[in-house]
Short mmCIF file of C-alpha atoms in Angstrom, two decimals:
data_model
loop_
_atom_site.label_atom_id
_atom_site.label_comp_id
_atom_site.label_asym_id
_atom_site.label_seq_id
_atom_site.Cartn_x
_atom_site.Cartn_y
_atom_site.Cartn_z
CA MET A 88 -25.63 -6.63 -26.97
CA LEU A 89 -27.22 -8.11 -24.08
CA GLY A 90 -25.74 -11.66 -24.03
CA GLU A 91 -22.24 -9.97 -24.81
CA THR A 92 -22.11 -7.75 -22.20
CA MET A 93 -23.38 -10.46 -19.61
CA GLY A 94 -20.47 -12.67 -20.98
CA LEU A 95 -17.77 -10.33 -20.55
CA ARG A 96 -18.92 -8.96 -17.07
CA ALA A 97 -19.07 -13.12 -16.50
CA THR A 98 -15.62 -13.20 -17.96
CA PHE A 99 -14.01 -10.09 -15.55
CA LEU A 100 -15.46 -11.90 -12.46
CA MET A 101 -14.24 -15.17 -13.32
CA THR A 102 -10.49 -14.08 -13.97
CA TYR A 103 -10.46 -11.79 -10.46
CA PHE A 104 -11.86 -14.94 -9.16
CA ILE A 105 -8.84 -17.20 -10.02
CA ALA A 106 -6.48 -14.22 -9.80
CA GLN A 107 -7.82 -13.31 -6.28
CA PHE A 108 -7.35 -17.02 -5.25
CA GLY A 109 -4.17 -18.07 -7.05
CA PHE A 110 -2.34 -15.09 -5.23
CA ARG A 111 -4.05 -15.95 -1.89
CA ILE A 112 -2.35 -19.55 -2.16
CA CYS A 113 1.38 -17.55 -3.26
CA LYS A 114 1.06 -15.33 -0.73
CA GLU A 115 0.46 -17.52 2.00
CA THR A 116 2.61 -20.58 0.66
CA LEU A 117 5.84 -17.43 0.00
CA ILE A 118 5.05 -16.63 3.93
CA ASP A 119 4.70 -19.13 5.47
CA SER A 120 6.78 -21.75 3.95
CA TYR A 121 9.48 -19.57 2.03
CA CYS A 122 11.26 -16.49 2.26
CA ILE A 123 9.63 -12.93 3.12
CA SER A 124 8.72 -12.56 6.41
CA SER A 125 6.23 -9.00 5.96
CA LEU A 126 3.39 -8.06 4.29
CA SER A 127 4.77 -4.57 3.86
CA ILE A 128 8.13 -6.20 2.05
CA PHE A 129 6.16 -9.04 -0.01
CA ASN A 130 3.62 -6.28 -1.31
CA PHE A 131 6.49 -3.92 -2.44
CA VAL A 132 8.32 -6.78 -4.21
CA VAL A 133 5.24 -7.87 -5.82
CA THR A 134 3.91 -4.60 -6.95
CA LEU A 135 7.33 -3.56 -8.76
CA LEU A 136 7.64 -7.29 -10.76
CA SER A 137 3.83 -6.64 -11.71
CA TRP A 138 4.98 -2.99 -12.43
CA ILE A 139 7.95 -4.09 -14.99
CA ILE A 140 5.20 -6.83 -16.93
CA LEU A 141 2.78 -4.32 -17.24
CA SER A 142 5.16 -1.94 -18.90
CA LEU A 143 7.09 -5.02 -20.89
CA LEU A 144 3.52 -5.42 -22.11
CA LYS A 145 2.71 -2.27 -23.36
CA LYS A 146 6.17 -2.23 -24.73
CA SER A 147 5.17 -4.73 -27.11
CA SER A 148 1.61 -4.41 -27.96
CA ARG A 149 -1.03 -1.53 -28.45
CA LEU A 150 -2.48 -0.87 -25.76
CA SER A 151 -1.69 2.45 -25.12
CA THR A 152 -4.88 3.99 -27.46
CA SER A 153 -7.42 5.19 -24.11
CA PRO A 154 -7.08 8.66 -22.79
CA PRO A 155 -4.40 9.63 -20.03
CA VAL A 156 -4.94 9.41 -16.41
CA PRO A 157 -5.01 12.89 -14.84
CA PHE A 158 -2.15 13.62 -12.51
CA HIS A 159 -3.97 14.31 -9.33
CA ALA A 160 -6.12 10.81 -10.14
CA LYS A 161 -2.99 9.27 -10.69
CA ILE A 162 -1.79 10.31 -7.06
CA ILE A 163 -5.09 9.63 -5.27
CA THR A 164 -5.92 6.12 -6.65
CA ALA A 165 -2.62 5.04 -5.98
CA PHE A 166 -2.80 6.47 -2.09
CA LEU A 167 -6.16 4.31 -1.77
CA GLN A 168 -4.72 1.67 -2.97
CA SER A 169 -2.21 1.96 -0.27
CA LEU A 170 -4.47 2.49 2.10
CA HIS A 171 -6.37 -0.03 0.83
CA PHE A 172 -3.60 -2.58 1.55
CA ILE A 173 -2.76 -1.29 4.88
CA PHE A 174 -6.19 -1.87 6.98
CA LEU A 175 -6.63 -4.77 5.01
CA THR A 176 -3.32 -6.44 6.57
CA LYS A 177 -3.71 -5.06 9.72
CA SER A 178 -7.58 -6.19 9.71
CA ILE A 179 -6.79 -9.61 8.99
CA SER A 180 -3.95 -9.90 11.91
CA VAL A 181 -6.05 -8.60 14.34
CA ASN A 182 -9.84 -9.39 13.59
CA THR A 183 -11.11 -13.06 13.57
CA PHE A 184 -12.14 -14.33 10.26
CA SER A 185 -15.27 -13.67 11.34
CA VAL A 186 -14.46 -9.70 11.95
CA HIS A 187 -12.79 -8.97 9.44
CA ARG A 188 -15.27 -10.77 7.17
CA PHE A 189 -18.16 -8.88 7.93
CA ALA A 190 -16.30 -6.07 7.78
CA LEU A 191 -15.75 -6.81 4.66
CA LEU A 192 -19.54 -6.71 3.78
CA LEU A 193 -19.75 -3.77 5.44
CA ALA A 194 -18.10 -2.53 2.08
CA ILE A 195 -21.21 -2.81 0.26
CA PRO A 196 -23.64 -0.11 2.16
CA PHE A 197 -20.55 2.48 2.66
CA GLY A 198 -20.06 1.83 -1.09
CA LEU A 199 -23.69 2.67 -1.73
CA PHE A 200 -24.21 5.24 0.37
CA ILE A 201 -21.11 6.83 -1.40
CA SER A 202 -21.90 6.04 -4.58
CA TYR A 203 -25.27 7.80 -4.19
CA PHE A 204 -24.02 11.30 -2.75
CA PHE A 205 -21.08 11.52 -5.03
CA LEU A 206 -21.81 10.06 -8.30
CA LYS A 207 -25.59 10.24 -8.03
CA ARG A 208 -25.94 6.54 -8.79
CA LYS A 209 -29.53 5.64 -7.90
CA ILE A 210 -29.73 1.74 -7.81
CA SER A 211 -33.41 0.27 -8.71
CA SER A 212 -35.24 -1.31 -6.23
CA SER A 213 -35.00 -5.22 -8.37
CA SER A 214 -30.98 -4.71 -7.35
CA MET A 215 -31.55 -3.58 -3.65
CA VAL A 216 -33.21 -7.05 -3.18
CA SER A 217 -30.73 -9.47 -4.61
CA ILE A 218 -28.07 -7.09 -2.47
CA SER A 219 -30.14 -7.72 0.72
CA ILE A 220 -30.54 -11.72 -0.14
CA PHE A 221 -26.89 -11.77 -0.56
CA LEU A 222 -25.95 -10.15 2.75
CA VAL A 223 -28.80 -12.33 4.53
CA GLY A 224 -27.30 -15.09 3.21
CA ALA A 225 -23.75 -13.69 3.89
CA CYS A 226 -24.60 -13.51 7.48
CA MET A 227 -26.43 -16.67 7.55
CA ILE A 228 -22.97 -18.33 7.35
CA SER A 229 -20.89 -19.38 10.15
CA THR A 230 -16.87 -19.37 10.30
CA ASP A 231 -15.37 -19.51 13.64
CA SER A 232 -15.91 -17.34 16.89
CA PHE A 233 -16.75 -13.48 16.78
CA SER A 234 -15.08 -12.31 19.26
CA ILE A 235 -14.75 -8.47 19.01
CA SER A 236 -12.15 -5.85 20.12
CA SER A 237 -13.10 -1.78 19.96
CA PHE A 238 -9.36 -1.86 18.16
CA GLY A 239 -10.05 -4.56 15.90
CA LEU A 240 -13.42 -2.98 14.98
CA SER A 241 -11.95 -0.13 14.11
CA VAL A 242 -9.44 -1.19 11.72
CA GLY A 243 -12.15 -3.53 10.08
CA LEU A 244 -14.61 -0.59 9.68
CA LEU A 245 -11.61 1.83 8.49
CA TYR A 246 -10.95 -1.37 5.85
CA ALA A 247 -14.82 -1.16 4.40
CA LEU A 248 -14.34 2.81 4.13
CA PHE A 249 -10.72 2.94 2.01
CA ASN A 250 -12.36 -0.12 0.17
CA SER A 251 -15.47 1.63 -0.79
CA VAL A 252 -14.08 5.12 -1.21
CA LEU A 253 -11.22 3.36 -3.89
CA SER A 254 -14.06 1.33 -5.68
CA VAL A 255 -16.07 4.35 -5.85
CA TYR A 256 -13.40 6.46 -7.00
CA ILE A 257 -11.67 4.38 -9.64
CA GLU A 258 -15.56 4.68 -11.27
CA ASN A 259 -15.40 7.89 -10.76
CA VAL A 260 -11.95 8.54 -12.62
CA ILE A 261 -13.06 5.90 -15.05
CA ILE A 262 -15.86 8.12 -15.72
CA GLU A 263 -14.20 11.53 -16.40
CA SER A 264 -10.95 10.31 -18.09
CA GLY A 265 -12.43 7.82 -19.99
CA SER A 266 -9.10 5.31 -19.67
CA SER A 267 -8.55 1.37 -19.93
CA SER A 268 -8.27 -0.42 -17.21
CA ILE A 269 -4.68 -1.41 -18.18
CA ASN A 270 -3.85 1.92 -18.94
CA LEU A 271 -5.28 3.20 -15.50
CA GLN A 272 -3.28 0.59 -13.80
CA GLU A 273 -0.41 1.69 -15.28
CA SER A 274 -0.47 5.10 -14.37
CA VAL A 275 -0.92 4.47 -10.81
CA ALA A 276 1.80 1.82 -10.17
CA GLY A 277 4.58 3.15 -9.96
CA PHE A 278 3.21 5.83 -7.38
CA ARG A 279 1.69 3.27 -5.67
CA LEU A 280 5.17 1.45 -5.52
CA LEU A 281 5.94 4.96 -4.40
CA PHE A 282 3.85 4.81 -0.99
CA LEU A 283 4.71 0.50 -0.47
CA ALA A 284 8.48 1.69 0.09
CA LEU A 285 7.28 4.28 2.15
CA PHE A 286 5.30 2.56 4.60
CA ALA A 287 7.50 -0.99 3.99
CA PHE A 288 10.42 1.59 5.07
CA PHE A 289 8.33 2.82 8.52
CA ASP A 290 7.70 -0.98 8.89
CA LEU A 291 11.16 -2.11 8.88
CA ILE A 292 12.30 0.98 11.91
CA SER A 293 9.31 0.75 13.76
CA GLN A 294 10.77 -2.58 14.61
CA PRO A 295 13.59 -3.13 17.47
CA LYS A 296 15.22 -6.03 15.84
CA TYR A 297 13.86 -7.17 11.88
CA SER A 298 15.74 -9.23 9.53
CA ILE A 299 14.65 -10.15 6.39
CA SER A 300 15.51 -13.91 5.21
CA PHE A 301 15.45 -14.63 1.56
CA GLN A 302 16.07 -17.99 0.03
CA LEU A 303 17.13 -17.82 -3.69
CA ASP A 304 15.97 -20.95 -4.74
CA PHE A 305 14.20 -21.62 -7.84
CA TYR A 306 10.79 -22.68 -6.37
CA PRO A 307 9.79 -19.51 -4.02
CA LEU A 308 11.36 -17.36 -7.30
CA CYS A 309 8.68 -18.80 -9.40
CA LEU A 310 6.17 -18.75 -6.67
CA ILE A 311 7.23 -14.83 -6.53
CA LEU A 312 6.83 -14.31 -10.70
CA VAL A 313 3.41 -15.97 -10.85
CA ALA A 314 2.54 -13.32 -7.64
CA SER A 315 2.93 -11.05 -9.50
CA ALA A 316 1.36 -11.44 -12.48
CA LEU A 317 -1.18 -12.64 -10.46
CA ASP A 318 -1.61 -9.41 -9.01
CA LEU A 319 -1.49 -8.12 -12.40
CA ALA A 320 -4.39 -9.39 -13.05
CA LEU A 321 -6.09 -9.22 -10.36
CA THR A 322 -5.92 -5.34 -10.09
CA VAL A 323 -6.58 -4.91 -14.17
CA SER A 324 -9.89 -7.48 -13.38
CA MET A 325 -11.04 -5.53 -10.66
CA ILE A 326 -10.98 -2.07 -12.49
CA SER A 327 -12.44 -3.78 -15.67
CA LEU A 328 -15.46 -5.52 -13.14
CA ILE A 329 -15.46 -1.33 -12.48
CA SER A 330 -15.28 -0.09 -15.51
CA ALA A 331 -17.94 -3.03 -17.37
CA THR A 332 -20.80 -2.74 -14.46
CA SER A 333 -20.47 -0.91 -11.26
CA SER A 334 -18.36 -0.26 -7.89
CA ILE A 335 -21.03 -1.73 -6.42
CA SER A 336 -20.81 -4.49 -8.27
CA PHE A 337 -17.38 -4.56 -7.88
CA LEU A 338 -17.57 -4.58 -3.72
CA VAL A 339 -20.46 -7.34 -4.20
CA ALA A 340 -18.16 -9.65 -6.38
CA GLU A 341 -15.45 -9.46 -3.81
CA GLN A 342 -17.19 -11.21 -1.80
CA PHE A 343 -17.15 -14.21 -4.40
CA CYS A 344 -13.50 -15.64 -3.74
CA GLU A 345 -13.87 -15.11 0.21
CA LEU A 346 -17.43 -17.55 0.73
CA PHE A 347 -16.25 -20.13 -2.14
CA MET A 348 -13.03 -21.04 -0.10
CA ILE A 349 -15.08 -21.05 3.37
CA LEU A 350 -17.54 -23.22 0.71
CA ILE A 351 -14.86 -25.38 -0.11
CA GLY A 352 -13.36 -25.54 3.66
CA HIS A 353 -16.80 -26.43 4.94
CA THR A 354 -17.34 -29.19 2.61
CA LEU A 355 -13.76 -30.38 3.36
CA ASN A 356 -14.06 -30.43 6.96
CA PRO A 357 -17.67 -30.97 8.29
CA THR A 358 -16.48 -31.55 11.64
CA HIS A 359 -16.17 -27.74 11.89
CA PHE A 360 -19.51 -26.98 12.84
CA THR A 361 -21.06 -27.82 16.24
CA THR A 362 -24.76 -27.85 15.63
CA ILE A 363 -26.82 -29.32 13.00
CA GLN A 364 -28.14 -26.18 13.27
CA GLU A 365 -25.33 -24.32 12.27
CA ALA A 366 -24.69 -26.81 9.25
CA VAL A 367 -28.05 -26.39 7.79
CA SER A 368 -27.70 -22.37 8.57
CA SER A 369 -24.48 -22.07 6.72
CA PHE A 370 -25.20 -23.95 3.46
CA LEU A 371 -28.38 -22.27 3.26
CA GLY A 372 -26.92 -18.73 3.42
CA PHE A 373 -24.04 -20.19 0.86
CA ALA A 374 -27.61 -21.64 -1.18
CA LEU A 375 -28.71 -17.27 -1.09
CA ALA A 376 -25.65 -15.73 -1.71
CA LEU A 377 -23.62 -17.37 -3.85
CA PRO A 378 -25.83 -17.41 -7.11
CA GLY A 379 -27.64 -14.38 -5.60
CA GLN A 380 -23.88 -12.54 -5.68
CA ALA A 381 -23.00 -14.04 -9.21
CA LEU A 382 -26.41 -12.88 -10.82
CA PHE A 383 -26.04 -9.36 -9.73
CA VAL A 384 -22.78 -8.62 -10.80
CA VAL A 385 -23.27 -10.64 -14.13
CA VAL A 386 -26.49 -9.47 -15.09
CA GLY A 387 -26.22 -6.09 -13.27
CA ASP A 388 -28.74 -3.22 -13.13
CA THR A 389 -30.38 -3.28 -16.09
CA THR A 390 -32.50 0.12 -15.40
CA ASP A 391 -30.29 2.74 -13.68
CA SER A 392 -27.53 4.00 -15.96
CA ARG A 393 -24.71 5.61 -15.31
CA PRO A 394 -24.56 9.51 -14.47
CA THR A 395 -22.19 10.10 -17.57
CA ASP A 396 -22.34 8.24 -20.84
CA ILE A 397 -19.00 7.25 -22.02
CA GLU A 398 -18.36 6.76 -25.45
CA PRO A 399 -15.65 3.93 -26.11
CA PHE A 400 -12.19 6.02 -27.12
CA ARG A 401 -11.19 5.96 -30.49
CA PRO A 402 -8.18 8.39 -31.59
CA LEU A 403 -9.04 10.77 -35.10
CA SER A 404 -7.33 9.21 -38.38
CA PRO A 405 -6.10 11.68 -40.52
CA ALA A 406 -8.86 12.08 -42.41
CA ASP A 407 -11.27 12.66 -39.84
CA SER A 408 -9.37 15.55 -38.51
CA SER A 409 -9.32 16.86 -41.57
CA ASN A 410 -13.08 16.93 -42.44
CA PRO A 411 -14.76 16.92 -39.35
CA PRO A 412 -18.54 16.03 -39.11
CA ALA A 413 -20.88 18.61 -39.88
CA ASP A 414 -23.66 20.19 -37.31
CA THR A 415 -26.26 18.90 -39.10
CA ASP A 416 -28.50 20.69 -36.49
CA ASN A 417 -26.98 23.97 -37.75
CA LEU A 418 -27.47 23.47 -41.32
CA ILE A 419 -29.36 26.69 -43.44
CA GLU A 420 -31.53 25.28 -46.33
#
């Protein structure tokens, strides 16, 4: 049973990593080289197509057997997803990569604080040691200049806050409703699309002269479809990883793609380092961060449990509904 659980967590982790890595490549290629000149427009188009893909998948298969998501949970989740995207893109645009990466790391202690007070989740000392080792290793990795502005720092902190709030709230929705990851994402996709349409509209009208160029070529259209499928895999694997582990495990797993891409860049371009001490510190940080991160997410916290044990949802058969189980505790002999 433990081996199956670890295998499931590892599968969700690798799916999230591959989807995030591929999605970033498609996004950068489309925005820098081809057709879409706005991140808000790009995200709206990709979200629309991913919603269509998910709807087609649900209609062609039996994926709608999980409990429904409450209406207020749909609205709040979609709104938090939209705010998460806005502050993510803004933090990338106004901060250096180092500042944005450290803001992303702050989501982990934020998530620990929010999860403790709202979900009453306690984390074991062994998990705290694992997270601390990971954070120390991540902070040792050098990327670029660490220049901070008050506005950029504020945006980065807001991004870290909404990132942790979104993860904890998704975990709370799963605990209360017992909904599956696919059903939850399909339920909030329409509201998320509405919020992103509003944000894209405000982005358009805020520009004095704004033009959208789009090349109707085969290659960029294929990239958009691939990006939409990867966005769907990214969001579903995110919710699945939270459901299989916890919001804290997801926040730790979210760093995997970031650190792995930095490791690839440092390996291919070692001249990035200015001193030998900087190179040794960075690779020692990788040696601490990456294994500890993967181990924490895959193995998980074996001593702590969710505040509510969730039974897998199974629709009642006609035989079950006609013959309800007897209450053995109240039988009269």
